[in-house]
XYZ file of C-alpha atoms in Angstrom:
170
model
C 54.353 82.306 133.662
C 52.883 79.097 132.237
C 56.112 77.227 132.881
C 56.160 78.327 136.519
C 52.554 77.224 136.973
C 53.326 73.874 135.373
C 56.271 73.341 137.690
C 54.175 74.194 140.741
C 51.405 71.865 139.559
C 53.899 69.064 138.889
C 55.469 69.504 142.339
C 52.031 69.418 143.971
C 51.211 66.208 142.111
C 54.510 64.609 143.123
C 54.012 65.600 146.759
C 50.507 64.127 146.692
C 51.793 60.856 145.258
C 54.653 60.741 147.766
C 52.257 61.399 150.651
C 49.949 58.625 149.426
C 52.874 56.200 149.159
C 54.102 57.192 152.626
C 50.603 56.809 154.089
C 50.260 53.355 152.568
C 53.684 52.342 153.862
C 52.734 53.732 157.257
C 49.461 51.769 157.286
C 51.267 48.582 156.280
C 53.933 49.204 158.913
C 51.217 49.788 161.524
C 49.589 46.460 160.593
C 52.988 44.748 160.852
C 53.609 46.244 164.293
C 50.186 45.085 165.444
C 50.898 41.578 164.151
C 54.168 41.521 166.104
C 52.273 42.540 169.245
C 49.718 39.809 168.563
C 52.514 37.232 168.287
C 53.850 38.412 171.654
C 50.402 38.084 173.225
C 49.985 34.578 171.799
C 53.396 33.548 173.153
C 52.518 34.928 176.582
C 49.168 33.094 176.483
C 50.810 29.762 175.707
C 53.329 30.350 178.496
C 50.511 31.062 180.973
C 48.557 28.008 179.813
C 51.612 25.838 180.373
C 52.090 27.319 183.849
C 48.388 26.704 184.634
C 48.725 23.039 183.654
C 51.739 22.719 185.963
C 49.806 24.265 188.860
C 46.862 21.927 188.193
C 49.276 19.022 188.463
C 50.822 20.455 191.652
C 47.353 20.835 193.209
C 46.771 17.092 193.300
C 46.848 15.894 196.941
C 49.627 13.377 196.342
C 51.827 16.067 194.765
C 51.196 18.471 197.641
C 52.209 15.728 200.087
C 55.281 14.903 198.014
C 56.362 18.575 197.961
C 56.110 18.747 201.760
C 57.619 15.303 202.467
C 60.982 16.668 203.575
C 59.461 19.387 205.741
C 59.072 18.319 209.345
C 56.140 19.713 211.262
C 53.824 18.814 214.089
C 50.893 20.038 211.977
C 51.348 18.719 208.433
C 47.654 19.289 207.608
C 48.112 23.047 208.046
C 51.181 23.005 205.793
C 49.282 21.097 203.103
C 46.351 23.526 203.350
C 48.713 26.502 203.170
C 50.437 25.049 200.092
C 47.058 24.365 198.438
C 45.875 27.964 199.109
C 49.152 29.321 197.705
C 48.724 27.282 194.504
C 45.044 28.329 194.221
C 46.009 32.019 194.506
C 48.673 31.600 191.851
C 46.207 29.797 189.589
C 43.630 32.598 190.039
C 46.284 35.193 189.245
C 47.158 33.319 186.061
C 43.472 33.124 185.115
C 43.115 36.918 185.483
C 46.219 37.451 183.340
C 44.865 35.071 180.692
C 41.537 36.952 180.644
C 43.408 40.228 180.137
C 45.488 38.685 177.367
C 42.357 37.333 175.675
C 40.819 40.824 175.703
C 44.073 42.291 174.413
C 44.210 39.669 171.678
C 40.658 40.505 170.590
C 41.497 44.224 170.444
C 44.683 43.533 168.482
C 42.860 41.329 165.974
C 40.265 44.071 165.443
C 43.014 46.689 165.073
C 44.842 44.485 162.554
C 41.662 44.058 160.534
C 41.119 47.831 160.588
C 44.751 48.515 159.607
C 44.542 46.005 156.758
C 41.306 47.600 155.568
C 42.886 51.059 155.734
C 45.935 49.835 153.838
C 43.710 48.283 151.184
C 41.579 51.427 150.989
C 44.648 53.589 150.506
C 46.056 51.264 147.857
C 42.748 51.374 145.997
C 42.608 55.174 145.897
C 42.529 56.567 142.392
C 44.798 59.458 141.555
C 42.417 62.346 140.850
C 42.511 63.825 137.384
C 42.721 67.583 137.041
C 39.489 69.378 136.303
C 38.952 70.650 132.730
C 39.699 74.205 133.897
C 43.043 73.126 135.359
C 43.894 71.131 132.238
C 43.200 74.204 130.101
C 45.524 76.331 132.264
C 48.348 73.819 131.953
C 47.952 73.461 128.230
C 46.486 69.990 128.629
C 49.802 68.563 129.853
C 49.231 65.742 132.297
C 51.601 63.119 133.605
C 51.138 59.798 131.828
C 50.340 57.984 135.073
C 47.305 60.105 135.884
C 45.655 60.155 132.456
C 42.215 58.653 132.811
C 39.243 58.621 130.482
C 36.950 61.487 131.262
C 33.281 60.900 131.644
C 31.105 62.398 128.973
C 28.974 65.173 130.285
C 25.280 64.951 129.677
C 23.783 67.995 127.945
C 21.531 70.054 130.145
C 17.900 69.231 129.725
C 15.510 71.965 128.982
C 12.392 72.207 130.965
C 9.459 70.534 129.229
C 6.998 72.738 131.018
C 5.458 75.419 128.883
C 5.830 78.977 129.946
C 2.907 81.285 130.282
C 2.838 84.067 127.732
C 3.686 87.482 129.070
C 1.033 90.112 129.184
C 1.612 93.240 127.296
C 1.261 96.442 129.123
C -1.095 98.915 127.684
């Protein structure tokens, strides 16, 4: 009976350790996935910034005229105005996308910090030692990895208040 209990206790301990290792690996993997997403967001941001700079350059009046130089029209002012409005709309669209990416980046950075903290917290967890009652049932056998010094228990203090003497019944 004792051997069966020891085996069950050992299996429970191994499952607990395996679950803790899996949870830590999962937390680290989650942080890695978030970092990969953050890299993607940063790449997209730099791409949008580059596109915004190009549009700013295209918005200059001389560049608008140059882009429409080969287009014949009786109303070139309208064509230039149309081209300028088109570039302004595109620039505004890029600005909205960049704002969304900035918010996404902030959320990802916060999530990475939380995942790193969770990973650290899980790595810092101490394997609990069995209670004295459990150790007595197992014959004091504990795996070498979970042996920790036990805290000394303080003796119970007796009340310093004096009791009233009991009255005798007559």
